[in-house]
Structures are given as C-alpha cells and as structure tokens.
mmCIF file of C-alpha atoms in Angstrom:
data_model
loop_
_atom_site.group_PDB
_atom_site.id
_atom_site.type_symbol
_atom_site.label_atom_id
_atom_site.label_comp_id
_atom_site.label_asym_id
_atom_site.label_seq_id
_atom_site.Cartn_x
_atom_site.Cartn_y
_atom_site.Cartn_z
ATOM 1 C CA MET D 1 35.016 -42.445 7.124
ATOM 2 C CA LYS D 2 31.357 -41.646 6.794
ATOM 3 C CA LYS D 3 30.302 -40.914 10.344
ATOM 4 C CA THR D 4 31.804 -37.425 10.328
ATOM 5 C CA LEU D 5 30.353 -36.761 6.885
ATOM 6 C CA LEU D 6 26.759 -37.157 8.079
ATOM 7 C CA ALA D 7 26.626 -33.686 9.583
ATOM 8 C CA THR D 8 28.176 -32.322 6.402
ATOM 9 C CA ALA D 9 25.567 -34.048 4.262
ATOM 10 C CA ILE D 10 22.705 -32.709 6.364
ATOM 11 C CA ALA D 11 24.173 -29.218 6.383
ATOM 12 C CA GLY D 12 24.689 -29.406 2.627
ATOM 13 C CA ALA D 13 21.054 -30.284 2.095
ATOM 14 C CA LEU D 14 20.126 -27.243 4.147
ATOM 15 C CA GLY D 15 22.337 -24.970 2.059
ATOM 16 C CA ILE D 16 25.049 -24.562 4.677
ATOM 17 C CA VAL D 17 28.807 -24.840 4.233
ATOM 18 C CA ALA D 18 29.851 -27.014 7.166
ATOM 19 C CA THR D 19 32.613 -29.342 8.303
ATOM 20 C CA GLY D 20 33.792 -30.843 11.546
ATOM 21 C CA ALA D 21 34.325 -28.652 14.572
ATOM 22 C CA GLN D 22 38.107 -28.972 14.171
ATOM 23 C CA ALA D 23 38.301 -27.020 10.898
ATOM 24 C CA ALA D 24 41.040 -24.381 11.098
ATOM 25 C CA THR D 25 40.090 -20.875 9.993
ATOM 26 C CA VAL D 26 42.836 -19.526 7.749
ATOM 27 C CA TYR D 27 41.178 -16.197 6.962
ATOM 28 C CA ASN D 28 38.099 -14.406 8.298
ATOM 29 C CA GLN D 29 37.848 -10.740 7.423
ATOM 30 C CA ASP D 30 35.593 -8.301 5.576
ATOM 31 C CA GLY D 31 32.838 -10.862 5.053
ATOM 32 C CA SER D 32 35.127 -13.534 3.619
ATOM 33 C CA LYS D 33 36.141 -16.739 5.373
ATOM 34 C CA LEU D 34 38.460 -19.599 4.419
ATOM 35 C CA ASP D 35 38.782 -22.854 6.389
ATOM 36 C CA LEU D 36 41.171 -25.792 6.118
ATOM 37 C CA TYR D 37 40.192 -29.264 7.338
ATOM 38 C CA GLY D 38 40.981 -32.910 6.779
ATOM 39 C CA ASN D 39 41.568 -36.354 8.199
ATOM 40 C CA ILE D 40 43.868 -39.352 8.121
ATOM 41 C CA GLN D 41 42.140 -42.746 8.046
ATOM 42 C CA LEU D 42 44.043 -46.020 8.207
ATOM 43 C CA SER D 43 42.429 -49.440 8.554
ATOM 44 C CA ILE D 44 42.994 -53.175 8.294
ATOM 45 C CA ARG D 45 40.454 -55.416 6.595
ATOM 46 C CA SER D 46 39.946 -59.104 5.881
ATOM 47 C CA ILE D 47 37.405 -59.792 3.128
ATOM 48 C CA GLU D 48 36.345 -62.856 1.160
ATOM 49 C CA ALA D 49 37.293 -62.223 -2.477
ATOM 50 C CA TYR D 50 37.804 -64.133 -5.708
ATOM 51 C CA GLU D 51 41.387 -65.146 -6.376
ATOM 52 C CA ASN D 52 41.023 -66.549 -9.886
ATOM 53 C CA ASP D 53 38.413 -65.482 -12.439
ATOM 54 C CA ALA D 54 38.821 -68.631 -14.486
ATOM 55 C CA ASP D 55 37.841 -71.178 -11.847
ATOM 56 C CA ASN D 56 36.018 -68.911 -9.343
ATOM 57 C CA SER D 57 38.466 -69.823 -6.575
ATOM 58 C CA HIS D 58 38.216 -67.492 -3.617
ATOM 59 C CA GLU D 59 39.912 -66.829 -0.293
ATOM 60 C CA SER D 60 39.988 -64.369 2.576
ATOM 61 C CA GLN D 61 42.316 -61.484 1.667
ATOM 62 C CA SER D 62 43.735 -58.950 4.138
ATOM 63 C CA ASP D 63 45.553 -55.655 3.843
ATOM 64 C CA LEU D 64 46.364 -52.357 5.503
ATOM 65 C CA PHE D 65 44.625 -49.657 3.490
ATOM 66 C CA ASP D 66 43.623 -46.015 3.348
ATOM 67 C CA ASN D 67 39.940 -45.553 4.185
ATOM 68 C CA GLY D 68 39.457 -42.153 2.544
ATOM 69 C CA SER D 69 42.058 -39.731 3.949
ATOM 70 C CA THR D 70 41.060 -36.237 2.855
ATOM 71 C CA LEU D 71 42.328 -32.670 2.760
ATOM 72 C CA GLY D 72 39.675 -30.023 2.180
ATOM 73 C CA VAL D 73 39.203 -26.293 1.906
ATOM 74 C CA LYS D 74 35.970 -24.347 2.084
ATOM 75 C CA GLY D 75 35.142 -20.709 1.891
ATOM 76 C CA GLU D 76 32.264 -18.284 1.954
ATOM 77 C CA HIS D 77 31.767 -14.622 1.174
ATOM 78 C CA THR D 78 28.923 -12.304 2.166
ATOM 79 C CA ILE D 79 27.591 -10.731 -1.031
ATOM 80 C CA SER D 80 24.658 -8.957 0.671
ATOM 81 C CA PRO D 81 22.830 -9.347 4.000
ATOM 82 C CA ASN D 82 20.644 -12.126 2.532
ATOM 83 C CA LEU D 83 23.042 -13.693 0.036
ATOM 84 C CA THR D 84 26.265 -15.671 0.589
ATOM 85 C CA GLY D 85 28.535 -17.260 -1.982
ATOM 86 C CA TYR D 86 30.471 -20.376 -1.017
ATOM 87 C CA PHE D 87 32.695 -23.164 -2.301
ATOM 88 C CA ARG D 88 34.173 -26.457 -1.172
ATOM 89 C CA ALA D 89 36.972 -28.627 -2.600
ATOM 90 C CA GLU D 90 38.096 -31.972 -1.160
ATOM 91 C CA PHE D 91 41.079 -34.061 -2.237
ATOM 92 C CA GLU D 92 41.948 -37.620 -1.239
ATOM 93 C CA PHE D 93 45.265 -39.438 -0.958
ATOM 94 C CA ASN D 94 46.605 -42.869 -0.018
ATOM 95 C CA ALA D 95 47.995 -42.408 3.492
ATOM 96 C CA ASP D 96 49.129 -46.034 3.755
ATOM 97 C CA GLU D 97 51.420 -45.860 0.703
ATOM 98 C CA GLN D 98 52.025 -42.147 0.209
ATOM 99 C CA LYS D 99 55.781 -42.170 0.742
ATOM 100 C CA GLY D 100 57.539 -43.060 -2.479
ATOM 101 C CA TYR D 101 54.687 -42.423 -4.889
ATOM 102 C CA TYR D 102 56.277 -39.258 -6.245
ATOM 103 C CA GLN D 103 59.485 -41.125 -7.086
ATOM 104 C CA SER D 104 57.477 -43.602 -9.154
ATOM 105 C CA TYR D 105 55.252 -40.991 -10.831
ATOM 106 C CA ASP D 106 56.775 -41.642 -14.252
ATOM 107 C CA ALA D 107 56.278 -45.381 -13.797
ATOM 108 C CA GLY D 108 52.533 -45.026 -13.997
ATOM 109 C CA ASN D 109 51.656 -44.451 -10.333
ATOM 110 C CA SER D 110 50.380 -40.907 -10.800
ATOM 111 C CA GLY D 111 46.952 -42.046 -9.598
ATOM 112 C CA GLY D 112 48.322 -42.568 -6.112
ATOM 113 C CA SER D 113 50.673 -39.601 -5.759
ATOM 114 C CA GLY D 114 49.884 -36.526 -3.725
ATOM 115 C CA LEU D 115 46.299 -35.245 -3.612
ATOM 116 C CA SER D 116 45.507 -37.386 -6.606
ATOM 117 C CA ARG D 117 41.759 -37.976 -6.279
ATOM 118 C CA GLY D 118 38.910 -35.567 -5.870
ATOM 119 C CA ASP D 119 35.850 -35.960 -3.691
ATOM 120 C CA GLN D 120 33.214 -33.267 -3.296
ATOM 121 C CA SER D 121 33.861 -30.024 -5.163
ATOM 122 C CA TYR D 122 31.235 -27.363 -5.746
ATOM 123 C CA MET D 123 30.254 -23.718 -5.508
ATOM 124 C CA GLY D 124 26.957 -22.008 -4.900
ATOM 125 C CA LEU D 125 24.761 -19.284 -3.495
ATOM 126 C CA THR D 126 22.684 -19.526 -0.321
ATOM 127 C CA GLY D 127 20.272 -17.142 1.359
ATOM 128 C CA ASN D 128 16.633 -16.630 2.280
ATOM 129 C CA PHE D 129 15.622 -18.009 -1.132
ATOM 130 C CA GLY D 130 17.275 -21.367 -0.389
ATOM 131 C CA ASP D 131 20.429 -22.781 -1.951
ATOM 132 C CA LEU D 132 21.666 -23.057 -5.555
ATOM 133 C CA ARG D 133 24.688 -25.291 -6.145
ATOM 134 C CA VAL D 134 26.747 -26.573 -9.092
ATOM 135 C CA GLY D 135 29.528 -29.161 -9.137
ATOM 136 C CA SER D 136 29.966 -32.638 -7.677
ATOM 137 C CA TRP D 137 28.842 -33.919 -4.290
ATOM 138 C CA ASP D 138 27.208 -36.898 -2.590
ATOM 139 C CA SER D 139 23.892 -37.838 -4.126
ATOM 140 C CA LEU D 140 20.574 -36.773 -2.652
ATOM 141 C CA PHE D 141 19.648 -40.455 -2.522
ATOM 142 C CA ASP D 142 22.629 -41.174 -0.268
ATOM 143 C CA ASP D 143 21.995 -38.206 2.012
ATOM 144 C CA TRP D 144 18.257 -38.692 2.528
ATOM 145 C CA ILE D 145 17.603 -42.406 1.922
ATOM 146 C CA ALA D 146 20.714 -44.598 2.300
ATOM 147 C CA ASP D 147 22.853 -42.855 4.937
ATOM 148 C CA PRO D 148 20.254 -42.902 7.740
ATOM 149 C CA ILE D 149 20.356 -46.713 7.498
ATOM 150 C CA SER D 150 24.088 -47.442 7.166
ATOM 151 C CA ASN D 151 26.311 -44.394 7.465
ATOM 152 C CA ASN D 152 29.244 -46.495 8.583
ATOM 153 C CA GLU D 153 33.032 -46.324 8.566
ATOM 154 C CA TYR D 154 33.907 -48.903 5.886
ATOM 155 C CA PHE D 155 31.215 -51.454 5.074
ATOM 156 C CA ASP D 156 27.952 -50.324 3.506
ATOM 157 C CA ASN D 157 24.699 -52.037 2.743
ATOM 158 C CA THR D 158 23.973 -52.105 -0.966
ATOM 159 C CA ASP D 159 21.371 -49.739 -2.390
ATOM 160 C CA ALA D 160 19.864 -48.901 -5.750
ATOM 161 C CA ALA D 161 22.227 -45.965 -6.345
ATOM 162 C CA ALA D 162 25.273 -48.163 -5.741
ATOM 163 C CA ASP D 163 24.148 -50.477 -8.552
ATOM 164 C CA ILE D 164 24.860 -47.743 -11.085
ATOM 165 C CA ALA D 165 28.339 -46.341 -11.812
ATOM 166 C CA GLY D 166 30.036 -44.982 -8.706
ATOM 167 C CA SER D 167 31.295 -41.411 -8.850
ATOM 168 C CA GLU D 168 29.802 -40.868 -12.318
ATOM 169 C CA TYR D 169 26.465 -40.598 -10.523
ATOM 170 C CA GLU D 170 27.683 -37.701 -8.376
ATOM 171 C CA GLY D 171 29.266 -35.249 -10.829
ATOM 172 C CA ASP D 172 28.137 -32.533 -13.262
ATOM 173 C CA LYS D 173 25.144 -31.548 -11.132
ATOM 174 C CA ILE D 174 23.035 -28.430 -10.662
ATOM 175 C CA ALA D 175 20.553 -28.421 -7.788
ATOM 176 C CA TYR D 176 18.219 -26.084 -5.948
ATOM 177 C CA THR D 177 17.334 -26.700 -2.290
ATOM 178 C CA SER D 178 14.418 -24.802 -0.799
ATOM 179 C CA PRO D 179 14.381 -23.227 2.647
ATOM 180 C CA ILE D 180 12.517 -25.175 5.335
ATOM 181 C CA LEU D 181 8.892 -24.038 5.432
ATOM 182 C CA GLY D 182 6.541 -25.541 8.001
ATOM 183 C CA GLY D 183 8.860 -28.510 8.371
ATOM 184 C CA PHE D 184 8.922 -29.184 4.593
ATOM 185 C CA GLN D 185 11.926 -28.911 2.311
ATOM 186 C CA PHE D 186 12.415 -29.947 -1.302
ATOM 187 C CA VAL D 187 15.310 -30.405 -3.711
ATOM 188 C CA VAL D 188 15.200 -30.415 -7.499
ATOM 189 C CA GLY D 189 18.197 -30.823 -9.764
ATOM 190 C CA THR D 190 19.777 -32.267 -12.865
ATOM 191 C CA GLN D 191 22.934 -34.043 -13.903
ATOM 192 C CA TYR D 192 23.996 -32.692 -17.276
ATOM 193 C CA LYS D 193 26.296 -34.580 -19.643
ATOM 194 C CA GLY D 194 27.160 -32.458 -22.659
ATOM 195 C CA ASP D 195 28.461 -33.701 -25.986
ATOM 196 C CA ALA D 196 31.969 -32.553 -25.009
ATOM 197 C CA ASP D 197 32.017 -35.040 -22.123
ATOM 198 C CA SER D 198 33.738 -38.304 -22.909
ATOM 199 C CA GLU D 199 31.708 -41.486 -22.789
ATOM 200 C CA VAL D 200 32.370 -43.488 -19.644
ATOM 201 C CA SER D 201 31.708 -47.222 -19.520
ATOM 202 C CA GLY D 202 31.928 -49.218 -16.335
ATOM 203 C CA SER D 203 29.452 -52.032 -16.551
ATOM 204 C CA PRO D 204 28.852 -54.057 -13.414
ATOM 205 C CA VAL D 205 27.710 -56.834 -15.769
ATOM 206 C CA ASP D 206 30.408 -59.214 -16.981
ATOM 207 C CA ASN D 207 30.455 -58.992 -20.759
ATOM 208 C CA ASP D 208 31.134 -62.711 -21.039
ATOM 209 C CA LEU D 209 27.996 -63.903 -19.213
ATOM 210 C CA THR D 210 26.260 -65.018 -22.417
ATOM 211 C CA ALA D 211 25.616 -63.339 -25.730
ATOM 212 C CA SER D 212 21.893 -63.129 -24.971
ATOM 213 C CA ARG D 213 22.330 -61.200 -21.703
ATOM 214 C CA ALA D 214 25.758 -59.566 -21.975
ATOM 215 C CA GLY D 215 26.300 -55.890 -22.561
ATOM 216 C CA ARG D 216 27.664 -52.731 -21.058
ATOM 217 C CA PHE D 217 26.353 -49.796 -19.121
ATOM 218 C CA TYR D 218 27.641 -46.387 -20.113
ATOM 219 C CA VAL D 219 27.081 -42.696 -19.432
ATOM 220 C CA ASP D 220 25.254 -40.910 -22.240
ATOM 221 C CA ASP D 221 27.410 -38.037 -23.548
ATOM 222 C CA ASN D 222 24.967 -36.610 -26.087
ATOM 223 C CA ASN D 223 23.633 -33.528 -24.263
ATOM 224 C CA SER D 224 21.723 -35.680 -21.795
ATOM 225 C CA ALA D 225 20.170 -34.186 -18.660
ATOM 226 C CA SER D 226 18.610 -36.198 -15.859
ATOM 227 C CA LEU D 227 15.957 -35.080 -13.391
ATOM 228 C CA PHE D 228 16.221 -35.809 -9.681
ATOM 229 C CA GLY D 229 14.388 -34.432 -6.681
ATOM 230 C CA GLY D 230 13.216 -35.089 -3.177
ATOM 231 C CA LEU D 231 10.811 -33.967 -0.480
ATOM 232 C CA ARG D 232 11.537 -34.089 3.245
ATOM 233 C CA TYR D 233 9.337 -33.359 6.256
ATOM 234 C CA THR D 234 10.503 -33.006 9.848
ATOM 235 C CA THR D 235 8.285 -32.745 12.890
ATOM 236 C CA GLY D 236 9.769 -33.171 16.336
ATOM 237 C CA ALA D 237 11.882 -36.338 16.411
ATOM 238 C CA LEU D 238 10.453 -37.741 13.157
ATOM 239 C CA THR D 239 11.907 -37.149 9.690
ATOM 240 C CA LEU D 240 10.277 -38.475 6.508
ATOM 241 C CA ALA D 241 11.974 -38.290 3.108
ATOM 242 C CA ALA D 242 11.309 -39.369 -0.477
ATOM 243 C CA VAL D 243 13.679 -39.199 -3.481
ATOM 244 C CA TYR D 244 13.265 -39.822 -7.231
ATOM 245 C CA ASP D 245 15.833 -39.912 -10.043
ATOM 246 C CA ASN D 246 15.075 -40.807 -13.655
ATOM 247 C CA LEU D 247 18.750 -41.805 -14.244
ATOM 248 C CA LYS D 248 18.462 -40.344 -17.721
ATOM 249 C CA ASN D 249 22.230 -40.265 -18.282
ATOM 250 C CA PHE D 250 22.752 -44.005 -17.829
ATOM 251 C CA GLN D 251 22.233 -46.376 -20.728
ATOM 252 C CA PHE D 252 22.626 -50.074 -21.465
ATOM 253 C CA GLU D 253 23.887 -51.449 -24.766
ATOM 254 C CA PRO D 254 23.400 -55.182 -25.412
ATOM 255 C CA GLY D 255 26.410 -56.873 -26.944
ATOM 256 C CA THR D 256 29.377 -59.118 -26.433
ATOM 257 C CA THR D 257 33.141 -58.793 -26.295
ATOM 258 C CA VAL D 258 35.436 -60.393 -28.850
ATOM 259 C CA GLY D 259 39.036 -59.894 -27.868
ATOM 260 C CA ASP D 260 39.336 -56.228 -26.946
ATOM 261 C CA ASN D 261 36.374 -55.173 -29.094
ATOM 262 C CA PHE D 262 32.803 -54.724 -27.944
ATOM 263 C CA ILE D 263 30.226 -55.718 -30.553
ATOM 264 C CA ALA D 264 26.728 -54.317 -30.081
ATOM 265 C CA THR D 265 23.870 -56.756 -30.701
ATOM 266 C CA GLY D 266 20.904 -54.439 -30.125
ATOM 267 C CA GLY D 267 19.716 -50.891 -29.630
ATOM 268 C CA ASP D 268 20.515 -48.797 -26.571
ATOM 269 C CA ARG D 269 18.139 -48.933 -23.626
ATOM 270 C CA ASP D 270 17.500 -46.602 -20.705
ATOM 271 C CA TYR D 271 18.875 -47.886 -17.420
ATOM 272 C CA GLY D 272 15.696 -47.270 -15.425
ATOM 273 C CA SER D 273 14.410 -45.053 -12.603
ATOM 274 C CA LEU D 274 15.283 -44.832 -8.924
ATOM 275 C CA TYR D 275 12.807 -44.404 -6.048
ATOM 276 C CA GLY D 276 13.364 -44.311 -2.316
ATOM 277 C CA VAL D 277 11.618 -43.387 0.944
ATOM 278 C CA ASN D 278 13.002 -43.203 4.467
ATOM 279 C CA ALA D 279 11.627 -42.636 7.967
ATOM 280 C CA ALA D 280 13.995 -41.769 10.817
ATOM 281 C CA TYR D 281 13.025 -41.323 14.448
ATOM 282 C CA GLU D 282 15.127 -39.987 17.304
ATOM 283 C CA LEU D 283 14.012 -42.094 20.264
ATOM 284 C CA SER D 284 16.294 -40.045 22.508
ATOM 285 C CA ASP D 285 19.294 -37.736 22.282
ATOM 286 C CA THR D 286 21.489 -40.824 21.907
ATOM 287 C CA LEU D 287 19.392 -43.318 19.896
ATOM 288 C CA ARG D 288 18.149 -43.086 16.294
ATOM 289 C CA VAL D 289 16.216 -45.724 14.336
ATOM 290 C CA SER D 290 15.570 -45.604 10.580
ATOM 291 C CA VAL D 291 13.666 -47.691 8.049
ATOM 292 C CA ASN D 292 13.665 -47.341 4.264
ATOM 293 C CA TRP D 293 12.569 -48.814 0.962
ATOM 294 C CA ASN D 294 14.271 -48.174 -2.360
ATOM 295 C CA ARG D 295 13.624 -49.557 -5.807
ATOM 296 C CA LEU D 296 15.436 -49.692 -9.105
ATOM 297 C CA ASP D 297 12.641 -49.795 -11.675
ATOM 298 C CA ALA D 298 14.791 -51.219 -14.453
ATOM 299 C CA ASP D 299 14.395 -50.616 -18.186
ATOM 300 C CA TRP D 300 17.768 -52.010 -19.272
ATOM 301 C CA ASN D 301 16.317 -55.512 -19.334
ATOM 302 C CA SER D 302 13.105 -57.346 -18.572
ATOM 303 C CA ASP D 303 12.806 -58.898 -15.108
ATOM 304 C CA ALA D 304 15.608 -56.701 -13.744
ATOM 305 C CA ASP D 305 13.860 -54.727 -10.966
ATOM 306 C CA VAL D 306 15.393 -54.661 -7.474
ATOM 307 C CA ASP D 307 13.602 -53.783 -4.224
ATOM 308 C CA ARG D 308 15.453 -53.213 -0.957
ATOM 309 C CA TYR D 309 13.991 -52.895 2.541
ATOM 310 C CA GLY D 310 16.302 -51.545 5.233
ATOM 311 C CA LEU D 311 16.434 -51.118 9.005
ATOM 312 C CA GLY D 312 19.210 -49.308 10.871
ATOM 313 C CA ALA D 313 19.949 -48.051 14.373
ATOM 314 C CA ARG D 314 22.736 -46.039 16.022
ATOM 315 C CA TRP D 315 23.242 -45.540 19.761
ATOM 316 C CA ASN D 316 25.750 -43.220 21.381
ATOM 317 C CA TYR D 317 26.941 -44.885 24.582
ATOM 318 C CA GLY D 318 29.052 -41.949 25.751
ATOM 319 C CA MET D 319 32.500 -42.878 24.460
ATOM 320 C CA GLY D 320 31.384 -43.677 20.931
ATOM 321 C CA ASP D 321 28.612 -45.330 18.906
ATOM 322 C CA LEU D 322 27.171 -48.808 18.572
ATOM 323 C CA TYR D 323 25.335 -49.335 15.289
ATOM 324 C CA GLY D 324 23.850 -51.953 13.044
ATOM 325 C CA SER D 325 21.835 -52.311 9.870
ATOM 326 C CA TYR D 326 19.900 -54.944 7.956
ATOM 327 C CA VAL D 327 18.798 -54.831 4.315
ATOM 328 C CA TYR D 328 16.612 -57.392 2.554
ATOM 329 C CA VAL D 329 17.316 -57.431 -1.192
ATOM 330 C CA ASP D 330 14.586 -58.763 -3.516
ATOM 331 C CA ALA D 331 16.026 -59.070 -7.035
ATOM 332 C CA GLU D 332 14.339 -60.210 -10.192
ATOM 333 C CA SER D 333 16.189 -62.775 -12.268
ATOM 334 C CA ASN D 334 18.149 -60.498 -14.620
ATOM 335 C CA ALA D 335 19.018 -58.080 -11.823
ATOM 336 C CA VAL D 336 21.207 -60.809 -10.355
ATOM 337 C CA ALA D 337 23.662 -60.018 -13.168
ATOM 338 C CA THR D 338 24.382 -56.633 -11.581
ATOM 339 C CA ILE D 339 24.243 -57.366 -7.843
ATOM 340 C CA ASP D 340 25.586 -60.944 -7.706
ATOM 341 C CA PRO D 341 27.175 -61.639 -11.117
ATOM 342 C CA ARG D 342 28.920 -64.861 -10.054
ATOM 343 C CA HIS D 343 25.549 -66.328 -9.143
ATOM 344 C CA TYR D 344 23.960 -65.302 -12.419
ATOM 345 C CA ASN D 345 23.250 -67.978 -15.000
ATOM 346 C CA ALA D 346 21.452 -66.746 -18.105
ATOM 347 C CA ALA D 347 20.414 -70.271 -19.020
ATOM 348 C CA ASP D 348 18.748 -70.920 -15.661
ATOM 349 C CA THR D 349 17.582 -67.591 -14.210
ATOM 350 C CA ASN D 350 15.593 -67.297 -11.018
ATOM 351 C CA ASP D 351 14.585 -64.424 -8.795
ATOM 352 C CA GLU D 352 16.928 -64.153 -5.814
ATOM 353 C CA SER D 353 16.827 -62.604 -2.356
ATOM 354 C CA TYR D 354 19.677 -61.636 -0.045
ATOM 355 C CA ASN D 355 20.019 -60.735 3.625
ATOM 356 C CA GLU D 356 22.693 -58.145 4.417
ATOM 357 C CA PHE D 357 23.875 -57.470 7.978
ATOM 358 C CA ILE D 358 26.402 -54.946 9.305
ATOM 359 C CA LEU D 359 27.444 -54.414 12.930
ATOM 360 C CA GLY D 360 29.956 -51.877 14.189
ATOM 361 C CA ALA D 361 31.272 -49.811 17.066
ATOM 362 C CA THR D 362 33.420 -46.728 17.498
ATOM 363 C CA TYR D 363 35.473 -45.612 20.510
ATOM 364 C CA ASN D 364 36.533 -42.000 20.938
ATOM 365 C CA LEU D 365 40.133 -41.540 22.061
ATOM 366 C CA SER D 366 39.641 -37.770 22.037
ATOM 367 C CA SER D 367 37.477 -35.151 20.347
ATOM 368 C CA GLN D 368 39.607 -35.529 17.204
ATOM 369 C CA MET D 369 40.606 -39.197 17.161
ATOM 370 C CA TYR D 370 38.655 -42.443 17.345
ATOM 371 C CA THR D 371 38.868 -46.142 16.490
ATOM 372 C CA TYR D 372 36.272 -48.467 14.992
ATOM 373 C CA ILE D 373 35.522 -52.119 14.268
ATOM 374 C CA GLU D 374 32.931 -53.470 11.797
ATOM 375 C CA ALA D 375 31.737 -56.812 10.450
ATOM 376 C CA ALA D 376 29.518 -57.425 7.424
ATOM 377 C CA THR D 377 27.843 -60.285 5.600
ATOM 378 C CA TYR D 378 26.094 -59.837 2.243
ATOM 379 C CA ASP D 379 24.688 -63.316 1.552
ATOM 380 C CA ARG D 380 26.304 -63.426 -1.918
ATOM 381 C CA GLU D 381 27.666 -66.409 -3.814
ATOM 382 C CA ASP D 382 30.732 -67.905 -2.056
ATOM 383 C CA HIS D 383 30.309 -65.295 0.725
ATOM 384 C CA ILE D 384 32.025 -62.733 -1.488
ATOM 385 C CA GLY D 385 32.326 -59.343 0.236
ATOM 386 C CA ASP D 386 31.874 -60.699 3.767
ATOM 387 C CA GLY D 387 34.516 -59.577 6.207
ATOM 388 C CA VAL D 388 35.730 -57.519 9.122
ATOM 389 C CA ALA D 389 37.575 -54.204 9.336
ATOM 390 C CA PHE D 390 39.062 -52.112 12.098
ATOM 391 C CA GLY D 391 40.960 -48.859 12.055
ATOM 392 C CA ALA D 392 41.465 -45.356 13.344
ATOM 393 C CA ALA D 393 40.796 -41.827 12.154
ATOM 394 C CA TYR D 394 42.304 -38.474 13.123
ATOM 395 C CA SER D 395 40.420 -35.342 12.066
ATOM 396 C CA PHE D 396 41.347 -31.685 12.125
#
C-alpha cells in the first residue's frame, strides 16, 4: 500500500517523523514520545506470467496475497529547543498465510514467520539546521521523481531505480536534508558499503542469454560509497524536483554460468548513473498532475541507456481517489536485457520502446479502511506482467 506512504515520504524529506493519523501514542512525557502504527493489506491479483522457463510458455496466474502488511514504531525525544532525536522501525509480515508459519519454522519457512521482513528503519536528528539521518528508507528518487507519477496500491510503472537491485538500493545510507529556504530544499547523501558487508548478487540479466552479453550485477563490498542528491523548489501549487545518483556501489561483471559456477569473462564495470526530473502541479485541492523524465546513463554495457517519460494524475472524488499513469520507455538494444529479458536476443539486437499504462481507483469505507482496484499493461513480450488486482487495507 503506497498511497498512505506518500505523506510519510514527503514528511521524511522535510525531516519530520510522521505516520498516518491513526497512529496510537504509547508514551508522551518529559519530551519523549513513542507511537505504534500499522496496517493489514490483503489483495487478489491475476497476472500474466511465465509457467515454464524452458519453452517460454505463459498463462494468467491468480492468488490471494499480502500486499505489504506492516507493524511500525516511531519515537522522538527533545534534546534541546532546536534539536530533536528520532527513530523509526517498520516490520512486515504475510497476513494471508501467517497462521501456521511458526509451526513450520524448522522446515525452512522462517522467512515468512512473524515480523520476518524489515522495511524502513532509521534514526536521526532534526532541527533548525535541517535533518541528518542514517539507516534504510525509500530512495530519494522514489520520493521526488517516481512516486508523484505512480504512487499506487500494487502495480507500479517501471523506472530507472527499479532496474537496479531492489532493497539493496535503499539500505546503508547517510543523508542530510536542508531546511526549506525561499521555496528551495536540497538533499545530499551516500550509500556506504564497507568491506565487512557481504557481496550481494541479484542480476536482472539472465546469465544464459549468450556468452557475449551474459553476466551478473552485484553490490560492491570493498569500502564503496555512492553519491546521491536532489534539489526541489516549491512555489504555490507547483513543485519542481531533480535527483542524481552515481550508483557507485553497483557493478557489472561479464561472464557465464557453467553448472552452479559463474565464470568471469572480463573486467568489472560500473553500472552507470541515474538522473531524474519531475514537475507536479496541484490544479485544485482534489486534483494533481505530474510529469517526469528519468534516465539510466549506463556504463555496464554499450548501447544500454534507458530513457523514460511519465505522466500521472490523481483526483479525489470525495469517497476515494481515481488515478492513472503512463510511461513511455525508450531502451537501447542492450538495455532490453534488463527490462524485457525474454525479448532480448544478443544475436539480433534492436532498440525497443514500450508503453506502460496503469489505471486505478480507491473507495473509502471509513477513515481507517478502504478498498482498491487496479489494472496495468506493460507492453512486454507475451504481455508478461499485465494484470488486475483488487484488495482492501485497514490502517491504525
């Protein structure tokens, strides 16, 4: 559930510890405050997916699933009149299959038992100087560039950050956020991977494409520190934002897989750099329109750049929201290996373009509970990823 996280993301960028209005205050005394909050999210989806890797057979697959149920705690403490310390910790669980997971813990299901997965977790200081934070949280690119276009319940348009390595892009961060001065605000930070961190590989490229193009992406664990930052300007109903990340911690190693062994066939290469700009305009108290452009300037291979151009709108009709988004993806030939691997053919590569559409609606049953329905099409080979989803969320 991303709709309720938008306010959190904005507040986080401003150096504020915030959650939904339903958060329960456990303790508030002598300048210290502790809140408990969370949600249950259950949904049903039907998505076109591959059934057999060998022959590329595919079919529409459906299931009842957990859409990100979360339990969180947050706290803050007044250190001085102009300085506050704070923390947040969020934990996720599988609400659809929670019962019985503990009994099968020893059978290898520990990943699904209890509060088994973490989400955002950080601590920091905030005051007149701005905000200084360390830990793991949603990326600046998501908050300022991607979310204004498609901050939906389940389906998301693709973006340059999503091409990388999931949650590995969001951890081990240190960032400073300035106060807002004359409508301007900036963020500068780093993601630091020390030599005690284990190497993480999770290549979106199939290693068996061909020997000339195959390889793996991995996270550099040799005291590597990236640089990311952004600048945002707000005047009246208009907000402009720009974000840059040099993705220093992500590398590509050419090679091939023989059995269970990966055999390198060339030297390591930097993944590339990430750029993005966004303009959002509040046409009224109930209607927002956003446009963006983001680019992966790839170094991991030649002819692997990807440009995306997005348009999104959200309208509150009184009992919920109607929303939609469109993203045009312009991918150079080798980039197809990462964003549409089944369509990639190293022997006959061509630049490709894709048209992604998402439509959705929410309906509020109360101030704490709502339902939603969404449909998405990504224009990928064999319509992979296209589908519909509907569900409900209860927040406290």
